[in-house]
Amino acid sequence: MTLRAGVVAVQGDVSEHADALRRASEEYGREAKVVEVRTEGTVPDCDLLVMPGGESTTISRLLRDEGIAEEIVAHVEAAKPLLATCAGLIVAATDAGDDRVETLGVADVTVERNAFGRQKDSFEAPLDVAGLDDPFPAVFIRAPVIADVGEGVEVLAEWNGRPVAVRDGPVVGTSFHPELTPDSRIHGLALFESELAERLPAPDQ
Ligand code: GLN
């Protein structure tokens, strides 16, 4: 069976995530059809979901306006995998420390927007990530830091002693942009390899 993998496409780096998803599904041996989520009614048919980076104030507003916000919450409540990156993580969080972001509260973390500085302070770093054998080339662009994690949230990676990747049940959140490197292991880890993914429909033999 082919999995439906939705990329939330109201704003942000959508095509990069769609490409990364295709690469990951190939590498992890799962057939996936990638669909873009722009309006209400697409998420309920998705097995997997990615919420890209971009501008969290804009993304959160559009998700509410389009009626997609509740659908993403229902997706996570149904224990289906969600990968939320950078601004996506800010929107997924419980608390973004900024009233202009209406968070979804699907990842029990508090984040601080732009904590790694401005656009010019963007950087790439080799990151040790729990579950990956070799460091992951993590690209940070005006990235949030995860300031606090709730009980039951697993910290998957830290940079300078601060969490930058977490797992909260079906949700994996990263401060960095895994879609901007050819390495698709974060997509694999979050969407195709998790225990939850094991419960997804098996690939056709
Ligand atoms: N700084 C952005 C925000 O707060 C996130 C940046 C990104 O997604 N690359 O929404």
PDB file of C-alpha atoms and ligand atoms in Angstrom:
ATOM      1  CA  MET A   1       0.000   0.000   0.000  1.00  0.00           C
ATOM      2  CA  THR A   2       1.186   3.478  -0.868  1.00  0.00           C
ATOM      3  CA  LEU A   3       1.396   5.900   2.055  1.00  0.00           C
ATOM      4  CA  ARG A   4       0.027   9.413   1.640  1.00  0.00           C
ATOM      5  CA  ALA A   5       2.583  11.902   2.897  1.00  0.00           C
ATOM      6  CA  GLY A   6       1.291  15.456   3.256  1.00  0.00           C
ATOM      7  CA  VAL A   7       3.490  18.541   3.244  1.00  0.00           C
ATOM      8  CA  VAL A   8       1.797  21.542   4.818  1.00  0.00           C
ATOM      9  CA  ALA A   9       2.100  24.051   1.989  1.00  0.00           C
ATOM     10  CA  VAL A  10       0.512  27.276   3.175  1.00  0.00           C
ATOM     11  CA  GLN A  11       3.958  28.960   3.314  1.00  0.00           C
ATOM     12  CA  GLY A  12       7.640  28.006   3.586  1.00  0.00           C
ATOM     13  CA  ASP A  13      10.088  25.544   2.021  1.00  0.00           C
ATOM     14  CA  VAL A  14       7.599  23.041   0.690  1.00  0.00           C
ATOM     15  CA  SER A  15       9.292  21.648  -2.422  1.00  0.00           C
ATOM     16  CA  GLU A  16      12.499  20.831  -0.526  1.00  0.00           C
ATOM     17  CA  HIS A  17      10.507  18.747   1.957  1.00  0.00           C
ATOM     18  CA  ALA A  18       8.583  17.040  -0.836  1.00  0.00           C
ATOM     19  CA  ASP A  19      11.905  16.041  -2.446  1.00  0.00           C
ATOM     20  CA  ALA A  20      13.360  14.896   0.879  1.00  0.00           C
ATOM     21  CA  LEU A  21      10.247  12.802   1.517  1.00  0.00           C
ATOM     22  CA  ARG A  22      10.565  11.097  -1.866  1.00  0.00           C
ATOM     23  CA  ARG A  23      14.253  10.331  -1.225  1.00  0.00           C
ATOM     24  CA  ALA A  24      13.530   9.027   2.278  1.00  0.00           C
ATOM     25  CA  SER A  25      10.660   6.803   1.157  1.00  0.00           C
ATOM     26  CA  GLU A  26      12.940   5.253  -1.463  1.00  0.00           C
ATOM     27  CA  GLU A  27      15.808   4.781   0.973  1.00  0.00           C
ATOM     28  CA  TYR A  28      13.561   3.298   3.652  1.00  0.00           C
ATOM     29  CA  GLY A  29      11.713   1.055   1.190  1.00  0.00           C
ATOM     30  CA  ARG A  30       8.253   2.581   1.717  1.00  0.00           C
ATOM     31  CA  GLU A  31       6.181   3.736  -1.200  1.00  0.00           C
ATOM     32  CA  ALA A  32       4.799   7.210  -0.576  1.00  0.00           C
ATOM     33  CA  LYS A  33       2.693   9.624  -2.568  1.00  0.00           C
ATOM     34  CA  VAL A  34       3.522  13.205  -1.622  1.00  0.00           C
ATOM     35  CA  VAL A  35       0.624  15.645  -1.513  1.00  0.00           C
ATOM     36  CA  GLU A  36       0.613  19.364  -0.714  1.00  0.00           C
ATOM     37  CA  VAL A  37      -1.749  20.540   2.005  1.00  0.00           C
ATOM     38  CA  ARG A  38      -3.216  23.930   1.133  1.00  0.00           C
ATOM     39  CA  THR A  39      -6.841  23.641   2.188  1.00  0.00           C
ATOM     40  CA  GLU A  40      -9.089  21.811   4.595  1.00  0.00           C
ATOM     41  CA  GLY A  41      -9.841  18.171   3.780  1.00  0.00           C
ATOM     42  CA  THR A  42      -6.419  16.838   2.739  1.00  0.00           C
ATOM     43  CA  VAL A  43      -4.853  16.052   6.126  1.00  0.00           C
ATOM     44  CA  PRO A  44      -7.483  13.481   7.181  1.00  0.00           C
ATOM     45  CA  ASP A  45      -6.377  11.253   4.267  1.00  0.00           C
ATOM     46  CA  CYS A  46      -2.662  11.527   5.108  1.00  0.00           C
ATOM     47  CA  ASP A  47      -0.710   8.790   6.911  1.00  0.00           C
ATOM     48  CA  LEU A  48       2.329  11.036   7.470  1.00  0.00           C
ATOM     49  CA  LEU A  49       2.708  14.778   7.728  1.00  0.00           C
ATOM     50  CA  VAL A  50       5.508  17.340   7.463  1.00  0.00           C
ATOM     51  CA  MET A  51       5.216  20.925   8.676  1.00  0.00           C
ATOM     52  CA  PRO A  52       8.036  22.934   7.040  1.00  0.00           C
ATOM     53  CA  GLY A  53       9.980  25.991   8.107  1.00  0.00           C
ATOM     54  CA  GLY A  54       9.113  29.483   6.947  1.00  0.00           C
ATOM     55  CA  GLU A  55       7.544  32.196   9.054  1.00  0.00           C
ATOM     56  CA  SER A  56       5.688  30.832  12.060  1.00  0.00           C
ATOM     57  CA  THR A  57       3.413  33.856  12.523  1.00  0.00           C
ATOM     58  CA  THR A  58       2.173  33.517   8.934  1.00  0.00           C
ATOM     59  CA  ILE A  59       1.935  29.719   8.969  1.00  0.00           C
ATOM     60  CA  SER A  60      -0.070  29.613  12.197  1.00  0.00           C
ATOM     61  CA  ARG A  61      -2.490  32.278  10.959  1.00  0.00           C
ATOM     62  CA  LEU A  62      -3.069  30.561   7.616  1.00  0.00           C
ATOM     63  CA  LEU A  63      -3.558  27.166   9.262  1.00  0.00           C
ATOM     64  CA  ARG A  64      -6.329  28.641  11.428  1.00  0.00           C
ATOM     65  CA  ASP A  65      -7.895  30.554   8.534  1.00  0.00           C
ATOM     66  CA  GLU A  66      -7.948  27.494   6.295  1.00  0.00           C
ATOM     67  CA  GLY A  67      -9.299  25.131   8.955  1.00  0.00           C
ATOM     68  CA  ILE A  68      -6.166  22.959   8.739  1.00  0.00           C
ATOM     69  CA  ALA A  69      -5.008  23.553  12.319  1.00  0.00           C
ATOM     70  CA  GLU A  70      -7.642  21.296  13.902  1.00  0.00           C
ATOM     71  CA  GLU A  71      -6.931  18.607  11.305  1.00  0.00           C
ATOM     72  CA  ILE A  72      -3.234  18.520  12.228  1.00  0.00           C
ATOM     73  CA  VAL A  73      -4.136  18.207  15.913  1.00  0.00           C
ATOM     74  CA  ALA A  74      -6.477  15.306  15.054  1.00  0.00           C
ATOM     75  CA  HIS A  75      -3.701  13.674  12.971  1.00  0.00           C
ATOM     76  CA  VAL A  76      -1.367  13.689  15.977  1.00  0.00           C
ATOM     77  CA  GLU A  77      -4.120  12.586  18.356  1.00  0.00           C
ATOM     78  CA  ALA A  78      -4.601   9.592  16.050  1.00  0.00           C
ATOM     79  CA  ALA A  79      -0.877   8.829  16.676  1.00  0.00           C
ATOM     80  CA  LYS A  80       0.134   9.409  13.069  1.00  0.00           C
ATOM     81  CA  PRO A  81       3.698  10.692  12.525  1.00  0.00           C
ATOM     82  CA  LEU A  82       4.403  14.410  12.090  1.00  0.00           C
ATOM     83  CA  LEU A  83       7.800  15.950  11.344  1.00  0.00           C
ATOM     84  CA  ALA A  84       7.847  19.650  12.250  1.00  0.00           C
ATOM     85  CA  THR A  85      10.918  21.675  11.316  1.00  0.00           C
ATOM     86  CA  CYS A  86      12.030  25.152  12.375  1.00  0.00           C
ATOM     87  CA  ALA A  87       8.966  27.425  12.028  1.00  0.00           C
ATOM     88  CA  GLY A  88       6.945  24.187  11.820  1.00  0.00           C
ATOM     89  CA  LEU A  89       8.253  23.237  15.253  1.00  0.00           C
ATOM     90  CA  ILE A  90       7.366  26.691  16.588  1.00  0.00           C
ATOM     91  CA  VAL A  91       3.780  26.219  15.362  1.00  0.00           C
ATOM     92  CA  ALA A  92       3.623  22.663  16.744  1.00  0.00           C
ATOM     93  CA  ALA A  93       4.881  23.721  20.201  1.00  0.00           C
ATOM     94  CA  THR A  94       2.862  24.318  23.342  1.00  0.00           C
ATOM     95  CA  ASP A  95       4.384  27.753  23.851  1.00  0.00           C
ATOM     96  CA  ALA A  96       6.210  29.935  21.313  1.00  0.00           C
ATOM     97  CA  GLY A  97       6.712  32.842  23.712  1.00  0.00           C
ATOM     98  CA  ASP A  98       5.047  35.096  21.122  1.00  0.00           C
ATOM     99  CA  ASP A  99       1.352  35.989  21.004  1.00  0.00           C
ATOM    100  CA  ARG A 100       1.452  36.349  17.238  1.00  0.00           C
ATOM    101  CA  VAL A 101       1.946  32.582  16.917  1.00  0.00           C
ATOM    102  CA  GLU A 102      -1.138  30.555  17.690  1.00  0.00           C
ATOM    103  CA  THR A 103       0.526  27.268  18.525  1.00  0.00           C
ATOM    104  CA  LEU A 104      -1.088  23.865  17.997  1.00  0.00           C
ATOM    105  CA  GLY A 105       0.232  22.347  21.235  1.00  0.00           C
ATOM    106  CA  VAL A 106       1.021  18.969  19.662  1.00  0.00           C
ATOM    107  CA  ALA A 107       4.639  18.952  20.886  1.00  0.00           C
ATOM    108  CA  ASP A 108       5.032  19.617  24.591  1.00  0.00           C
ATOM    109  CA  VAL A 109       7.893  22.099  24.307  1.00  0.00           C
ATOM    110  CA  THR A 110       8.501  25.787  24.870  1.00  0.00           C
ATOM    111  CA  VAL A 111      10.512  27.425  22.115  1.00  0.00           C
ATOM    112  CA  GLU A 112      12.259  30.756  21.733  1.00  0.00           C
ATOM    113  CA  ARG A 113      12.014  32.163  18.223  1.00  0.00           C
ATOM    114  CA  ASN A 114      15.182  33.341  16.476  1.00  0.00           C
ATOM    115  CA  ALA A 115      17.307  32.309  19.456  1.00  0.00           C
ATOM    116  CA  PHE A 116      20.250  31.423  17.220  1.00  0.00           C
ATOM    117  CA  GLY A 117      20.430  34.928  15.780  1.00  0.00           C
ATOM    118  CA  ARG A 118      19.569  36.547  12.491  1.00  0.00           C
ATOM    119  CA  GLN A 119      19.732  35.337   8.895  1.00  0.00           C
ATOM    120  CA  LYS A 120      23.448  36.193   8.694  1.00  0.00           C
ATOM    121  CA  ASP A 121      24.119  33.990  11.718  1.00  0.00           C
ATOM    122  CA  SER A 122      22.834  30.905   9.881  1.00  0.00           C
ATOM    123  CA  PHE A 123      25.192  27.953  10.153  1.00  0.00           C
ATOM    124  CA  GLU A 124      25.647  24.262   9.499  1.00  0.00           C
ATOM    125  CA  ALA A 125      26.844  21.877  12.192  1.00  0.00           C
ATOM    126  CA  PRO A 126      27.437  18.136  12.461  1.00  0.00           C
ATOM    127  CA  LEU A 127      24.902  17.001  15.020  1.00  0.00           C
ATOM    128  CA  ASP A 128      24.782  13.782  17.027  1.00  0.00           C
ATOM    129  CA  VAL A 129      21.183  12.591  16.874  1.00  0.00           C
ATOM    130  CA  ALA A 130      19.807   9.729  18.970  1.00  0.00           C
ATOM    131  CA  GLY A 131      18.981   6.866  16.625  1.00  0.00           C
ATOM    132  CA  LEU A 132      21.459   7.880  13.902  1.00  0.00           C
ATOM    133  CA  ASP A 133      24.894   6.234  13.657  1.00  0.00           C
ATOM    134  CA  ASP A 134      26.766   9.214  12.206  1.00  0.00           C
ATOM    135  CA  PRO A 135      26.404  12.975  12.761  1.00  0.00           C
ATOM    136  CA  PHE A 136      23.683  14.714  10.758  1.00  0.00           C
ATOM    137  CA  PRO A 137      24.585  17.870   8.779  1.00  0.00           C
ATOM    138  CA  ALA A 138      22.154  20.273  10.442  1.00  0.00           C
ATOM    139  CA  VAL A 139      21.393  23.628   8.800  1.00  0.00           C
ATOM    140  CA  PHE A 140      20.191  26.334  11.218  1.00  0.00           C
ATOM    141  CA  ILE A 141      18.459  29.407   9.718  1.00  0.00           C
ATOM    142  CA  ARG A 142      17.007  31.937  12.176  1.00  0.00           C
ATOM    143  CA  ALA A 143      16.339  28.842  14.195  1.00  0.00           C
ATOM    144  CA  PRO A 144      14.364  28.536  17.418  1.00  0.00           C
ATOM    145  CA  VAL A 145      15.886  26.974  20.478  1.00  0.00           C
ATOM    146  CA  ILE A 146      13.881  24.540  22.553  1.00  0.00           C
ATOM    147  CA  ALA A 147      13.924  26.246  25.930  1.00  0.00           C
ATOM    148  CA  ASP A 148      11.903  23.729  27.895  1.00  0.00           C
ATOM    149  CA  VAL A 149      10.567  20.229  27.321  1.00  0.00           C
ATOM    150  CA  GLY A 150       7.582  18.613  29.004  1.00  0.00           C
ATOM    151  CA  GLU A 151       7.547  15.276  30.763  1.00  0.00           C
ATOM    152  CA  GLY A 152       7.692  12.408  28.307  1.00  0.00           C
ATOM    153  CA  VAL A 153       9.476  14.424  25.635  1.00  0.00           C
ATOM    154  CA  GLU A 154      12.685  12.787  24.444  1.00  0.00           C
ATOM    155  CA  VAL A 155      15.574  15.069  23.505  1.00  0.00           C
ATOM    156  CA  LEU A 156      17.118  13.607  20.338  1.00  0.00           C
ATOM    157  CA  ALA A 157      19.875  16.181  19.840  1.00  0.00           C
ATOM    158  CA  GLU A 158      21.477  19.154  21.548  1.00  0.00           C
ATOM    159  CA  TRP A 159      23.638  21.982  20.257  1.00  0.00           C
ATOM    160  CA  ASN A 160      25.752  23.861  22.784  1.00  0.00           C
ATOM    161  CA  GLY A 161      23.877  22.127  25.580  1.00  0.00           C
ATOM    162  CA  ARG A 162      20.419  23.153  24.356  1.00  0.00           C
ATOM    163  CA  PRO A 163      17.852  20.811  22.779  1.00  0.00           C
ATOM    164  CA  VAL A 164      17.429  21.206  19.009  1.00  0.00           C
ATOM    165  CA  ALA A 165      15.601  17.976  18.168  1.00  0.00           C
ATOM    166  CA  VAL A 166      12.883  16.249  20.194  1.00  0.00           C
ATOM    167  CA  ARG A 167      10.359  13.468  19.978  1.00  0.00           C
ATOM    168  CA  ASP A 168       6.982  13.759  21.670  1.00  0.00           C
ATOM    169  CA  GLY A 169       5.042  10.609  20.796  1.00  0.00           C
ATOM    170  CA  PRO A 170       4.256  10.737  17.069  1.00  0.00           C
ATOM    171  CA  VAL A 171       5.837  14.181  16.663  1.00  0.00           C
ATOM    172  CA  VAL A 172       9.487  14.793  15.843  1.00  0.00           C
ATOM    173  CA  GLY A 173      10.498  18.450  15.950  1.00  0.00           C
ATOM    174  CA  THR A 174      13.786  19.988  14.836  1.00  0.00           C
ATOM    175  CA  SER A 175      15.112  23.532  15.162  1.00  0.00           C
ATOM    176  CA  PHE A 176      17.136  22.948  11.996  1.00  0.00           C
ATOM    177  CA  HIS A 177      16.265  22.189   8.357  1.00  0.00           C
ATOM    178  CA  PRO A 178      16.793  18.500   7.487  1.00  0.00           C
ATOM    179  CA  GLU A 179      15.260  19.075   4.034  1.00  0.00           C
ATOM    180  CA  LEU A 180      18.152  21.322   2.956  1.00  0.00           C
ATOM    181  CA  THR A 181      20.734  18.537   2.769  1.00  0.00           C
ATOM    182  CA  PRO A 182      20.729  15.389   0.602  1.00  0.00           C
ATOM    183  CA  ASP A 183      20.752  13.368   3.841  1.00  0.00           C
ATOM    184  CA  SER A 184      17.226  12.046   4.406  1.00  0.00           C
ATOM    185  CA  ARG A 185      17.795  10.238   7.712  1.00  0.00           C
ATOM    186  CA  ILE A 186      15.753  12.686   9.833  1.00  0.00           C
ATOM    187  CA  HIS A 187      12.751  12.193   7.528  1.00  0.00           C
ATOM    188  CA  GLY A 188      13.379   8.449   7.757  1.00  0.00           C
ATOM    189  CA  LEU A 189      13.687   8.491  11.544  1.00  0.00           C
ATOM    190  CA  ALA A 190      10.597  10.630  12.054  1.00  0.00           C
ATOM    191  CA  LEU A 191       8.290   9.153   9.441  1.00  0.00           C
ATOM    192  CA  PHE A 192       9.376   5.763   8.168  1.00  0.00           C
ATOM    193  CA  GLU A 193      11.279   4.200  11.039  1.00  0.00           C
ATOM    194  CA  SER A 194       9.400   5.091  14.192  1.00  0.00           C
ATOM    195  CA  GLU A 195       7.491   2.511  16.183  1.00  0.00           C
ATOM    196  CA  LEU A 196       4.377   4.369  15.166  1.00  0.00           C
ATOM    197  CA  ALA A 197       5.244   3.998  11.513  1.00  0.00           C
ATOM    198  CA  GLU A 198       5.387   0.244  12.107  1.00  0.00           C
ATOM    199  CA  ARG A 199       1.634   0.379  12.625  1.00  0.00           C
ATOM    200  CA  LEU A 200       1.092   2.045   9.274  1.00  0.00           C
ATOM    201  CA  PRO A 201      -0.102  -0.085   6.387  1.00  0.00           C
ATOM    202  CA  ALA A 202       2.620  -2.502   5.255  1.00  0.00           C
ATOM    203  CA  PRO A 203       4.202  -1.955   1.851  1.00  0.00           C
ATOM    204  CA  ASP A 204       2.900  -4.194  -0.947  1.00  0.00           C
ATOM    205  CA  GLN A 205       4.970  -7.306  -1.364  1.00  0.00           C
TER     206      GLN A 205
HETATM  207  N1  GLN B   1      12.486  32.658  12.385  1.00  0.00           N
HETATM  208  C1  GLN B   1      11.381  31.960  11.822  1.00  0.00           C
HETATM  209  C2  GLN B   1      10.157  32.056  12.716  1.00  0.00           C
HETATM  210  O1  GLN B   1      10.286  32.400  13.838  1.00  0.00           O
HETATM  211  C3  GLN B   1      11.723  30.499  11.568  1.00  0.00           C
HETATM  212  C4  GLN B   1      12.833  30.418  10.557  1.00  0.00           C
HETATM  213  C5  GLN B   1      12.790  29.197   9.707  1.00  0.00           C
HETATM  214  O2  GLN B   1      11.806  28.464   9.646  1.00  0.00           O
HETATM  215  N2  GLN B   1      13.862  29.017   8.996  1.00  0.00           N
HETATM  216  O3  GLN B   1       9.092  31.754  12.299  1.00  0.00           O
END
